[in-house]
PDB file of C-alpha atoms in Angstrom:
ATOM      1  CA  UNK A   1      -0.374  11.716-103.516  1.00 55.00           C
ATOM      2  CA  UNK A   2       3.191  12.798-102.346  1.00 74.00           C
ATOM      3  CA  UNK A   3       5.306   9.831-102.296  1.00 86.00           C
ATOM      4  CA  UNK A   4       7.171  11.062 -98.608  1.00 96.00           C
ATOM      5  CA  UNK A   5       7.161  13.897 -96.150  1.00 96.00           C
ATOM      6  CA  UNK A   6      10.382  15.154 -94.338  1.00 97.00           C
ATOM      7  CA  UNK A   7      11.091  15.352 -90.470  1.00 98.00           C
ATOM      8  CA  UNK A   8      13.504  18.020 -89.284  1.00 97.00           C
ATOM      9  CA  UNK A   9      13.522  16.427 -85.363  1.00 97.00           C
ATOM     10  CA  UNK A  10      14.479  19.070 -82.868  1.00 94.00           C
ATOM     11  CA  UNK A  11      13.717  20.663 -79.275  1.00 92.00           C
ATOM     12  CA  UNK A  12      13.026  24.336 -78.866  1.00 92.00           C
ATOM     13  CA  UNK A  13      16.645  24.848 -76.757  1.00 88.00           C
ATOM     14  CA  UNK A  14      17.897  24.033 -80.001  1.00 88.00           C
ATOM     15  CA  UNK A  15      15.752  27.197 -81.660  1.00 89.00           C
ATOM     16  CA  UNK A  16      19.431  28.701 -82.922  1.00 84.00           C
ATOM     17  CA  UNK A  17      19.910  25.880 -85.626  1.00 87.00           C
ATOM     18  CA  UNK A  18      16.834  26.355 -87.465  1.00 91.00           C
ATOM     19  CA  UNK A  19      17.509  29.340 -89.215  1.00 87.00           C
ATOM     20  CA  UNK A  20      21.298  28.298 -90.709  1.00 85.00           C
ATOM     21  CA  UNK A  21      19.443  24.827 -91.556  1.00 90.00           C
ATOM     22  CA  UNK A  22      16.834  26.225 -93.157  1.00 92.00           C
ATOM     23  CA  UNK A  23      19.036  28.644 -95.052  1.00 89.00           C
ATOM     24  CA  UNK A  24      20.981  25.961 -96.469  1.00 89.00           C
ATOM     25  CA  UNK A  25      17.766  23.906 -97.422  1.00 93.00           C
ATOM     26  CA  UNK A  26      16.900  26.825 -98.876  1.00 92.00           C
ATOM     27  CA  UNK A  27      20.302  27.111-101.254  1.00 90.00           C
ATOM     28  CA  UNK A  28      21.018  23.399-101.646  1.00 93.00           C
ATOM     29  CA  UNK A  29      17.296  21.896-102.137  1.00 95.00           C
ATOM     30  CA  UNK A  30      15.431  24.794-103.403  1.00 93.00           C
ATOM     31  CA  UNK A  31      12.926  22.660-105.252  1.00 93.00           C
ATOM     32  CA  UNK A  32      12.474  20.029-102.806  1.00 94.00           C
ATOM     33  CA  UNK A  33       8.404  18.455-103.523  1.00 93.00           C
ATOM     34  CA  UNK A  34       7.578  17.482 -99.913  1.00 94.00           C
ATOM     35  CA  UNK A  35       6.463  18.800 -97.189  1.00 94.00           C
ATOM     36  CA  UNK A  36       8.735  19.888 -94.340  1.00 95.00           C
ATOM     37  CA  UNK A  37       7.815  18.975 -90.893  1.00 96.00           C
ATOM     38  CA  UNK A  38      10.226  20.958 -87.949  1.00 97.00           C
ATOM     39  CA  UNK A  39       9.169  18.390 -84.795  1.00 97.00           C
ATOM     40  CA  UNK A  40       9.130  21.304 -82.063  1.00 96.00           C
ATOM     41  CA  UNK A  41       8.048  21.512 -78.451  1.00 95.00           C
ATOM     42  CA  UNK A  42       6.138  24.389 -78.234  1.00 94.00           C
ATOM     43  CA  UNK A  43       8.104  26.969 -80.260  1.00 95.00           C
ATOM     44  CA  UNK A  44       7.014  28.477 -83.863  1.00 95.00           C
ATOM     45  CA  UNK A  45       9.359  28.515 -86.724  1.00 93.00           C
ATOM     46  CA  UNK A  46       8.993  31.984 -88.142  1.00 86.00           C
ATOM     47  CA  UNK A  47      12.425  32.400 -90.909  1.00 81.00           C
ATOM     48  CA  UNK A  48      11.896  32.513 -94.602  1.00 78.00           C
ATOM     49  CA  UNK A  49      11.897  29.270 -95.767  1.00 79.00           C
ATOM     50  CA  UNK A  50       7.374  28.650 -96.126  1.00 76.00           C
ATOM     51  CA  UNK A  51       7.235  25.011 -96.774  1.00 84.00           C
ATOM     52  CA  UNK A  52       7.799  24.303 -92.820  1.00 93.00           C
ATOM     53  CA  UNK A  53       5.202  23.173 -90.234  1.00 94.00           C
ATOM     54  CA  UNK A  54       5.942  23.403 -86.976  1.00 96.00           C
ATOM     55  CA  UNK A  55       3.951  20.545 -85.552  1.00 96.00           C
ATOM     56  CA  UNK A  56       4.400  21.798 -81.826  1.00 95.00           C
ATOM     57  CA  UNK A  57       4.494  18.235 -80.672  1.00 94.00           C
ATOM     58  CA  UNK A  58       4.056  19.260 -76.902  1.00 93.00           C
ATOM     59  CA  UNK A  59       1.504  21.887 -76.822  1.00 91.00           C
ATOM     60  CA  UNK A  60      -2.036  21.246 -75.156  1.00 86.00           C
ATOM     61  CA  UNK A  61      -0.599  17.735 -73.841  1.00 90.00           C
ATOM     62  CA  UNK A  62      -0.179  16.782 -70.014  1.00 85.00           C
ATOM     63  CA  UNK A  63       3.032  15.666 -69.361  1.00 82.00           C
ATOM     64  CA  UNK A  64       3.285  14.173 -66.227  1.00 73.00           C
ATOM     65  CA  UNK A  65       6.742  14.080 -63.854  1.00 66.00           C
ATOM     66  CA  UNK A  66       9.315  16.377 -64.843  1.00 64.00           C
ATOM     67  CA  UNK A  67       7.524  18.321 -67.293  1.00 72.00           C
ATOM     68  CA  UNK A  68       9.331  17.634 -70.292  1.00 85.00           C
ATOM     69  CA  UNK A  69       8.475  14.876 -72.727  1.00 92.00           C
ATOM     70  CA  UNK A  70      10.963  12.863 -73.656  1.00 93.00           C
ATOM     71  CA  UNK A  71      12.833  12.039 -77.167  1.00 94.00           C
ATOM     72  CA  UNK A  72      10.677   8.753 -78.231  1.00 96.00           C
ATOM     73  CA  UNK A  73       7.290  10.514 -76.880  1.00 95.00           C
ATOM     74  CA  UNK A  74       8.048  13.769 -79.470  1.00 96.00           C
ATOM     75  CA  UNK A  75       9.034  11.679 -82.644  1.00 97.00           C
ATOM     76  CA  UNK A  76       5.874   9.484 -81.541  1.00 97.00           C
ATOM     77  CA  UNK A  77       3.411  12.446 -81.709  1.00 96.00           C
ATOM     78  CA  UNK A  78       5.182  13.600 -84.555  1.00 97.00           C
ATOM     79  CA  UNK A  79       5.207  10.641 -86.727  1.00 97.00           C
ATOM     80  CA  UNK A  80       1.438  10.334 -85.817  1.00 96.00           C
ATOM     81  CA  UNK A  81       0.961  13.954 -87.569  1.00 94.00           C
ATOM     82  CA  UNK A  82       2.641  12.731 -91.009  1.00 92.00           C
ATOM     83  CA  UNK A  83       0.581  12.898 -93.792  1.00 88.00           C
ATOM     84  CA  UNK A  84       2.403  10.638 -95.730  1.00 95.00           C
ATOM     85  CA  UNK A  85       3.872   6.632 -94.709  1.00 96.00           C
ATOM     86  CA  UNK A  86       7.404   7.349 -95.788  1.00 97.00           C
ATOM     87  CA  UNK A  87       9.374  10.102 -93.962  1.00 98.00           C
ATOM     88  CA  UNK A  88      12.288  11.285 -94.292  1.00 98.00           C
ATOM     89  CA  UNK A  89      14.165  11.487 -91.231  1.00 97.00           C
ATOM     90  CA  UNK A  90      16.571  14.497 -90.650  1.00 96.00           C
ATOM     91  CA  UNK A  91      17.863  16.624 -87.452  1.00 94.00           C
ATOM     92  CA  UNK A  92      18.134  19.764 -86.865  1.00 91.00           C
ATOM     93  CA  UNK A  93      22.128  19.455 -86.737  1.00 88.00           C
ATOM     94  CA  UNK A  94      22.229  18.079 -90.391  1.00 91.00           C
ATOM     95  CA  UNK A  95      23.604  21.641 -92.055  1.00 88.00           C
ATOM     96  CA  UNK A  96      23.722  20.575 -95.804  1.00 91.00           C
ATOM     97  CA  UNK A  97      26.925  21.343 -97.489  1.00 88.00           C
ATOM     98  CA  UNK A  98      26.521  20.706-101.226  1.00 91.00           C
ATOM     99  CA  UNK A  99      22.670  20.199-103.649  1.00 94.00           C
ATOM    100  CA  UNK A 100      20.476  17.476-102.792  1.00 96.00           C
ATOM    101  CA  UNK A 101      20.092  14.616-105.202  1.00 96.00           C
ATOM    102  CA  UNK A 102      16.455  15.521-105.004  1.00 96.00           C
ATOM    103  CA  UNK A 103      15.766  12.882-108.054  1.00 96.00           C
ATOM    104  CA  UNK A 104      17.473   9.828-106.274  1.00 95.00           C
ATOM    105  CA  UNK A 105      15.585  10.794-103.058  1.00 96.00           C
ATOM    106  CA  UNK A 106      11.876  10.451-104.868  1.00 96.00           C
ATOM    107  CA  UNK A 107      13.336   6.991-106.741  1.00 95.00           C
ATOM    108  CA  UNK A 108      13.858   5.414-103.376  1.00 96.00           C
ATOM    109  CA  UNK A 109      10.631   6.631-101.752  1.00 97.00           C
ATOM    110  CA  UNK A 110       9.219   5.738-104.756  1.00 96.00           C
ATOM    111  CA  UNK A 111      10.729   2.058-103.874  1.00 96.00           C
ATOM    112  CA  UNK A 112       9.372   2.166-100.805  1.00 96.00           C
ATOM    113  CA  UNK A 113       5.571   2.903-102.093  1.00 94.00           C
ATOM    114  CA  UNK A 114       5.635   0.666-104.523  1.00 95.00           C
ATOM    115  CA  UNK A 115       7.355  -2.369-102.036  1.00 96.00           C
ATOM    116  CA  UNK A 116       5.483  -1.816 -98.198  1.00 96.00           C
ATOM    117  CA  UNK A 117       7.816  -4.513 -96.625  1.00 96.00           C
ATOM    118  CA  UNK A 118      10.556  -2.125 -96.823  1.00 97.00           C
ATOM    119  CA  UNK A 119      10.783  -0.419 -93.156  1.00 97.00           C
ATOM    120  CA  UNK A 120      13.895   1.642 -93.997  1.00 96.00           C
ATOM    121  CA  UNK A 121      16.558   2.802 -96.890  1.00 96.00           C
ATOM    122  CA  UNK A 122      19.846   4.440 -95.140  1.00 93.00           C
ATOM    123  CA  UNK A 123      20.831   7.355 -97.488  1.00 93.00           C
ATOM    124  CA  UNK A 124      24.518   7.959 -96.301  1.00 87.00           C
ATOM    125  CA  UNK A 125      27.783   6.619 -96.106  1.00 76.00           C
ATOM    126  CA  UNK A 126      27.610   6.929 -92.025  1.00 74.00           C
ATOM    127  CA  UNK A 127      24.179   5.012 -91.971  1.00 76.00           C
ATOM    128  CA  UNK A 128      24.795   0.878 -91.291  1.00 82.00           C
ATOM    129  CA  UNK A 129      27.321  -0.807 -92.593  1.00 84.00           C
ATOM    130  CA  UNK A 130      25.979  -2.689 -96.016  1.00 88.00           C
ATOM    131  CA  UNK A 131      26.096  -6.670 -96.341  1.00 90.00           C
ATOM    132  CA  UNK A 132      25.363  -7.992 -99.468  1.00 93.00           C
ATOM    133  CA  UNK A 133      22.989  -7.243-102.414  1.00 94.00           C
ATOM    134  CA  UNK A 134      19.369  -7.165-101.620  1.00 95.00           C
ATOM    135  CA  UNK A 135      16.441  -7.967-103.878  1.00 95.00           C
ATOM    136  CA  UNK A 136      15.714  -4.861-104.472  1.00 95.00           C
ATOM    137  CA  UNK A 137      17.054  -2.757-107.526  1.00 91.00           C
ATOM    138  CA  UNK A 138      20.245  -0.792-106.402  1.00 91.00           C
ATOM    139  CA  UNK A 139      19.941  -1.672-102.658  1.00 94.00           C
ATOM    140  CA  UNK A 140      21.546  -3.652-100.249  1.00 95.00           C
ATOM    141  CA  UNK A 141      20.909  -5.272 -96.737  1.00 93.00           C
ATOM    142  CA  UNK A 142      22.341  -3.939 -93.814  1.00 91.00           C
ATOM    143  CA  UNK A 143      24.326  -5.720 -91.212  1.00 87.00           C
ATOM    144  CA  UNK A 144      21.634  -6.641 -88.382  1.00 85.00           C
ATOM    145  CA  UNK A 145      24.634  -6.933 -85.786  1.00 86.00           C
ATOM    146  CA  UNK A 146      25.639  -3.749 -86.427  1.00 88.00           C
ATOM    147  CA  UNK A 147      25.354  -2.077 -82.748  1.00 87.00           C
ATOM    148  CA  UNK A 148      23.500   0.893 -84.411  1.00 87.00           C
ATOM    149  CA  UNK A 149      21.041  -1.128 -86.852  1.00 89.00           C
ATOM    150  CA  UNK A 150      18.298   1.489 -86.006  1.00 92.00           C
ATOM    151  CA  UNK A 151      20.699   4.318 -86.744  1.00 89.00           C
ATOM    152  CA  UNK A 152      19.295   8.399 -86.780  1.00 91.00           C
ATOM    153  CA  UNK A 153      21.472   9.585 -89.646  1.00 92.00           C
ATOM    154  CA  UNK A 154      19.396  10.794 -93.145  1.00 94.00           C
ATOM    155  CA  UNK A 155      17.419   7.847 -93.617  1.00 96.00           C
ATOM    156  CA  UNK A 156      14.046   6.909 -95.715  1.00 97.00           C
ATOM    157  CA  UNK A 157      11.419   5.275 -92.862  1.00 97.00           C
ATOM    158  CA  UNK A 158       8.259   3.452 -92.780  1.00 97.00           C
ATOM    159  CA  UNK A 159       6.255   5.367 -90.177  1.00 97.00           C
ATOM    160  CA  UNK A 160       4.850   2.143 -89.121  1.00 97.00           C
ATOM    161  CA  UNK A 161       7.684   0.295 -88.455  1.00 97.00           C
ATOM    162  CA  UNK A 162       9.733   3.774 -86.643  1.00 97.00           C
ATOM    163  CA  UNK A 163       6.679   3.882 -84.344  1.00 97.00           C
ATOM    164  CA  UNK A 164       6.801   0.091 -83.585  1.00 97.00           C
ATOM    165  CA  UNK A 165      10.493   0.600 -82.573  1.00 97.00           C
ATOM    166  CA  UNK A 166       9.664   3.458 -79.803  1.00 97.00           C
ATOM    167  CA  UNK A 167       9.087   3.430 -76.338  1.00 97.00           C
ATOM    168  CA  UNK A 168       8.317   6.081 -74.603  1.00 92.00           C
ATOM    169  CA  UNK A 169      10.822   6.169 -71.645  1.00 93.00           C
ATOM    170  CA  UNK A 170      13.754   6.081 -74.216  1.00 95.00           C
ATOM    171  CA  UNK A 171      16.053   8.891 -75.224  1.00 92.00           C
ATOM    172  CA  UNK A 172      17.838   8.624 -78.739  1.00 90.00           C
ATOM    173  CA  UNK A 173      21.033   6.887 -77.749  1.00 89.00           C
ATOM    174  CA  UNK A 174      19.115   4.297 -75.867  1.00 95.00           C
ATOM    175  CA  UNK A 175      16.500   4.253 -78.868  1.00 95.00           C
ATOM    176  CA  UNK A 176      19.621   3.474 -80.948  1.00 93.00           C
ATOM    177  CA  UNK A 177      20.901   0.725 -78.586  1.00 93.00           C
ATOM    178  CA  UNK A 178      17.297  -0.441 -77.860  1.00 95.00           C
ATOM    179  CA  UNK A 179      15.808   0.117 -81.065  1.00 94.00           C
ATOM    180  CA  UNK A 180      18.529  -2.098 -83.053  1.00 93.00           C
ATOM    181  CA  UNK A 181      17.693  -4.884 -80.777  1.00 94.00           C
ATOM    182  CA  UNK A 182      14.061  -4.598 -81.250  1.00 95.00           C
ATOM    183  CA  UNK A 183      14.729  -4.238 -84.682  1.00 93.00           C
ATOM    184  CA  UNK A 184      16.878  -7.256 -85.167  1.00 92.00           C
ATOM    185  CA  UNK A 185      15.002  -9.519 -83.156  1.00 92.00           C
ATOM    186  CA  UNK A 186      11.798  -8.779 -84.874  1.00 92.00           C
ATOM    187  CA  UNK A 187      13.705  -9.495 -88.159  1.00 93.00           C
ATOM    188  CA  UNK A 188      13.166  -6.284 -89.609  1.00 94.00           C
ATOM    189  CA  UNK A 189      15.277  -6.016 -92.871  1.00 94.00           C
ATOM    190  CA  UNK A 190      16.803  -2.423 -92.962  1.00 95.00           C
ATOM    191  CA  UNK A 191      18.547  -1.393 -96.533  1.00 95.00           C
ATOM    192  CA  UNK A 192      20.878   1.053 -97.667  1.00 93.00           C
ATOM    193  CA  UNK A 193      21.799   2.558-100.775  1.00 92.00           C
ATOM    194  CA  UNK A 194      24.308   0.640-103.009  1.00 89.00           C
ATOM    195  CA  UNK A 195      27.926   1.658-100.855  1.00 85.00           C
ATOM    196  CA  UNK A 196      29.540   1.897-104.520  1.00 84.00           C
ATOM    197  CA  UNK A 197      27.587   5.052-105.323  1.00 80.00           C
ATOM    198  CA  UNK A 198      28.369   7.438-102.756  1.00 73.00           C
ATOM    199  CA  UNK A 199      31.340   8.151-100.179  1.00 65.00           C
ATOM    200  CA  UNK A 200      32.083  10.715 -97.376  1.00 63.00           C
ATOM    201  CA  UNK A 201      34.593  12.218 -99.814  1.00 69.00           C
ATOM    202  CA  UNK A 202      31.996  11.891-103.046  1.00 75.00           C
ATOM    203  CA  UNK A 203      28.682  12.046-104.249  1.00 83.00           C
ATOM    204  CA  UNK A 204      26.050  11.519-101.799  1.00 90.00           C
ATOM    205  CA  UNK A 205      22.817  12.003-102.130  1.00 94.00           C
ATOM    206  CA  UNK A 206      22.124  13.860 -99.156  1.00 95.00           C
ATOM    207  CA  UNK A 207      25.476  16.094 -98.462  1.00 92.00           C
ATOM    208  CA  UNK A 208      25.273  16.996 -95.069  1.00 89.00           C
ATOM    209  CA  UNK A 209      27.725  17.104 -91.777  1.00 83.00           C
ATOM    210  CA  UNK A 210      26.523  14.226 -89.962  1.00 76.00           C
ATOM    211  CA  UNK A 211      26.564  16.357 -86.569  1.00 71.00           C
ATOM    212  CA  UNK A 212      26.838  19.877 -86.039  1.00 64.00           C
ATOM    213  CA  UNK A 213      26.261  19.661 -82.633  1.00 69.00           C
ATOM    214  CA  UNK A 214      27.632  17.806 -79.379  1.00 65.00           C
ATOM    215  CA  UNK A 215      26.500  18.514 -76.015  1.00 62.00           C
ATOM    216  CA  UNK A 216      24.927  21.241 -76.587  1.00 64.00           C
ATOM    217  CA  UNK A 217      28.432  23.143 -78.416  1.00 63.00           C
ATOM    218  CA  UNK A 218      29.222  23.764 -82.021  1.00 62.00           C
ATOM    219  CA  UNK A 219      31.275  20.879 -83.253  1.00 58.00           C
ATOM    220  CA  UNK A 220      33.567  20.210 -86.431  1.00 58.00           C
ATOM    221  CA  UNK A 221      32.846  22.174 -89.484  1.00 60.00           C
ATOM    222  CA  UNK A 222      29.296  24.149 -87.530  1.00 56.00           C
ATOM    223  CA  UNK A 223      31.796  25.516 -85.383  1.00 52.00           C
ATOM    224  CA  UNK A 224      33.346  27.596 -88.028  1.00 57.00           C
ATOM    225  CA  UNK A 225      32.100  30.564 -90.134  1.00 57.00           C
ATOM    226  CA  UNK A 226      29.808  29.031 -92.998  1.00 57.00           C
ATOM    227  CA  UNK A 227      31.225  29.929 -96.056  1.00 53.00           C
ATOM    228  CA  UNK A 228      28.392  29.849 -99.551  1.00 53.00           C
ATOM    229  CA  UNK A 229      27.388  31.879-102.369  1.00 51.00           C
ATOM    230  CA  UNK A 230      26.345  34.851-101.490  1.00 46.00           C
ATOM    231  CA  UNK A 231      28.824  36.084 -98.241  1.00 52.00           C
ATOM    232  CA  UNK A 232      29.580  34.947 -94.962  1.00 41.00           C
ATOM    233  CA  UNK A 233      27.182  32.890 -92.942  1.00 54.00           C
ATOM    234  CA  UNK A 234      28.018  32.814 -89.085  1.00 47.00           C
ATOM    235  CA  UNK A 235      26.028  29.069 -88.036  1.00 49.00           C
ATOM    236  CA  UNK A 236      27.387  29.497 -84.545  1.00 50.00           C
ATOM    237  CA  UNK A 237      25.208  32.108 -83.208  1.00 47.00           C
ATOM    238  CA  UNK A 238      25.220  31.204 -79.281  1.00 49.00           C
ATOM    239  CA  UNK A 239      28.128  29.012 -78.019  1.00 47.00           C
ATOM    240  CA  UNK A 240      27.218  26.907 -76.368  1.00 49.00           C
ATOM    241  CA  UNK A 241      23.678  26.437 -76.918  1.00 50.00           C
ATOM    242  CA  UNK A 242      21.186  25.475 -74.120  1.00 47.00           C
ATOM    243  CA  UNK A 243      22.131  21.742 -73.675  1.00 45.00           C
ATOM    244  CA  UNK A 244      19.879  18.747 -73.842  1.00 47.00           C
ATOM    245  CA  UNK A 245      19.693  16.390 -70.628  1.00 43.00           C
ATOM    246  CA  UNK A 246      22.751  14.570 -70.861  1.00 34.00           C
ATOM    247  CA  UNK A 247      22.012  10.858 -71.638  1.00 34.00           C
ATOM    248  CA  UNK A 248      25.126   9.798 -72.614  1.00 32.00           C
ATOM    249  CA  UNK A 249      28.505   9.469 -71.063  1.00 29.00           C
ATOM    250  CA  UNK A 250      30.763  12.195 -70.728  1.00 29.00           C
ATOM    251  CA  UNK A 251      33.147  12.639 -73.840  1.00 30.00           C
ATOM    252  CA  UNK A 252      31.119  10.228 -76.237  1.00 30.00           C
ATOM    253  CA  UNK A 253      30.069  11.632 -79.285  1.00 33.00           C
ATOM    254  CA  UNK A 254      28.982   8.935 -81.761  1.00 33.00           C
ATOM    255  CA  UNK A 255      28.134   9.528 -84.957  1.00 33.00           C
ATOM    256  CA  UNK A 256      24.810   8.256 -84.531  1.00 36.00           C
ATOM    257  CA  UNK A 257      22.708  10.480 -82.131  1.00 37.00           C
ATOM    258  CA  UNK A 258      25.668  12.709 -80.845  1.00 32.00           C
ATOM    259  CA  UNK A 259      24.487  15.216 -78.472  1.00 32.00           C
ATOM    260  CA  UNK A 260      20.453  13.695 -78.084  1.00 30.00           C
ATOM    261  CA  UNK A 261      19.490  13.064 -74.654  1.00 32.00           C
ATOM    262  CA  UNK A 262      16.946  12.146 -72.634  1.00 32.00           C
ATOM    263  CA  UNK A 263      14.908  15.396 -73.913  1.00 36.00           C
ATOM    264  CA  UNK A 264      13.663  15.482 -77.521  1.00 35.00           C
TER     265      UNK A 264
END
C-alpha cells in the first residue's frame, strides 16, 4: 500500500500553470512513487507528465446559487477521492526550483502511517513557526497561536483531520483564519520538520516558490523567464491570468494562500 498520495489544488481559470508545474515535476521529481491528483473543476489535464488524475471535482454535481463551488467544497470532494490517508498538499502555484528530497518525503509519511494521531507535518521553512521538540523523531510542535496554524504551504495531512477543519462556505484565506481556530481549539497538535534542517536559502525538502501567483498575475520569480536544463522556459504564458473571486483585501498577499479566493 502507498504510504501517501499528492494533491496539486487548482481551478480550471488557472489551466495556464499546469503545464510549467508539471514540467518542473517532471525535471525535479522524476521518480516521485505516488500518485498525483490535479483537484480540477471540470477541465482535463492533457500535457506529458502520465501519473496525473484529474479528479474533475465539479462535474455531474448540482451546485446551487452562483454556480461555482467554492474553495472548501472542491478540496472536500477531492480529499474524499484519495486513495490513500496521508496527502500531500500542494498548489498549482508551487513551481519547484531545485530536486525533491523524495526520500525525506516517504520517511515522514512513513511517520505518519506508522503514528495516526499525527494530523499534519509542515515541510517548509514558510509553514508555522516551530516551538519546541516534539515526541516524535526529528519533529517539532508548532506554535498553536500562530494566526496561520492551519497554513496551505507544502504540507503532509491526515485526510481526516483536513476534512474535519472544512466548511463549506469558506474560501482559503478564511479556511486559514477559520481553520487555525478550529484547529487550536480542538487541540489538534500540528508538527513541522526540525527548523535546523532546512532554510529558505538551503536545503529544503520540497524547493519550491511559495507563490507564483497573486491575484490572478505572475508574481516574484513566475513572473520571469524560467531558466533550467535544457533552454528557456517562458512560465508566464497569459498575464494576467483569469482571476479568482477576490476574497481578500486589496494589496494583501500573504504567504499563506496568496491569491485563493472565494472560488477553488
Amino acid at each position: 500500500m502507498k504510504s501517501y498520495s499528492i494533491l496539486v489544488n487548482t481551478c480550471d481559470s488557472f489551466e495556464d500553470c499546469w503545464e510549467p508545474f508539471f514540467r518542473l515535476w517532471s525535471l525535479y521529481w522524476p521518480d516521485c512513487p505516488a500518485r498525483v491528483y490535479l483537484n480540477t473543476e471540470y477541465k482535463t489535464y492533457s500535457g506529458p507528465e502520465k501519473n496525473v488524475v484529474s479528479l474533475r471535482s465539479c462535474a455531474g454535481r448540482t451546485i446551487p446559487g452562483r454556480g461555482r463551488a467554492t474553495w472548501s467544497e472542491c478540496l472536500k470532494w477531492a480529499l474524499e477521492a484519495m486513495e490513500t490517508d496521508t496527502v500531500l498538499y500542494m498548489q498549482e502555484d508551487y513551481f519547484l526550483t531545485a530536486p525533491v528530497d523524495g526520500g525525506a518525503v516517504e520517511r515522514y509519511a512513513e511517520q505518519m502511517r506508522a503514528h495516526p494521531e499525527i494530523p499534519c507535518i509542515q515541510l517548509t521553512p514558510e509553514g508555522i513557526p516551530a516551538r519546541e521538540p516534539s515526541r516524535y523523531e526529528g519533529l517539532f510542535t508548532s506554535d498553536p497561536d500562530y494566526p496561520w496554524y492551519a497554513c496551505c504551504q507544502g504540507s503532509l495531512w491526515r485526510r481526516e483531520a483536513l476534512l474535519s477543519l472544512l466548511r463549506k462556505e469558506e474560501s482559503a484565506w478564511k479556511f486559514e483564519c477559520f481553520g487555525s481556530r478550529r484547529a487550536k481549539y480542538s487541540r489538534m497538535e500540528f508538527l513541522t520538520v526540525d527548523p535546523s534542517l532546512f532554510s529558505r536559502e538551503g536545503y529544503q525538502i520540497i524547493p519550491y516558490i511559495f507563490t507564483g501567483i497573486i491575484h490572478g498575475k505572475w508574481y516574484g520569480p513566475a513572473a520571469s523567464p524560467w531558466i533550467f536544463p535544457g533552454g528557456v522556459f517562458l512560465i508566464r504564458r497569459k498575464s494576467p491570468l483569469a482571476p479568482r473571486e477576490s476574497g481578500m483585501p486589496p494589496g494583501t498577499g500573504r504567504r499563506g494562500a496568496a491569491g485563493w479566493s472565494s472560488g477553488p
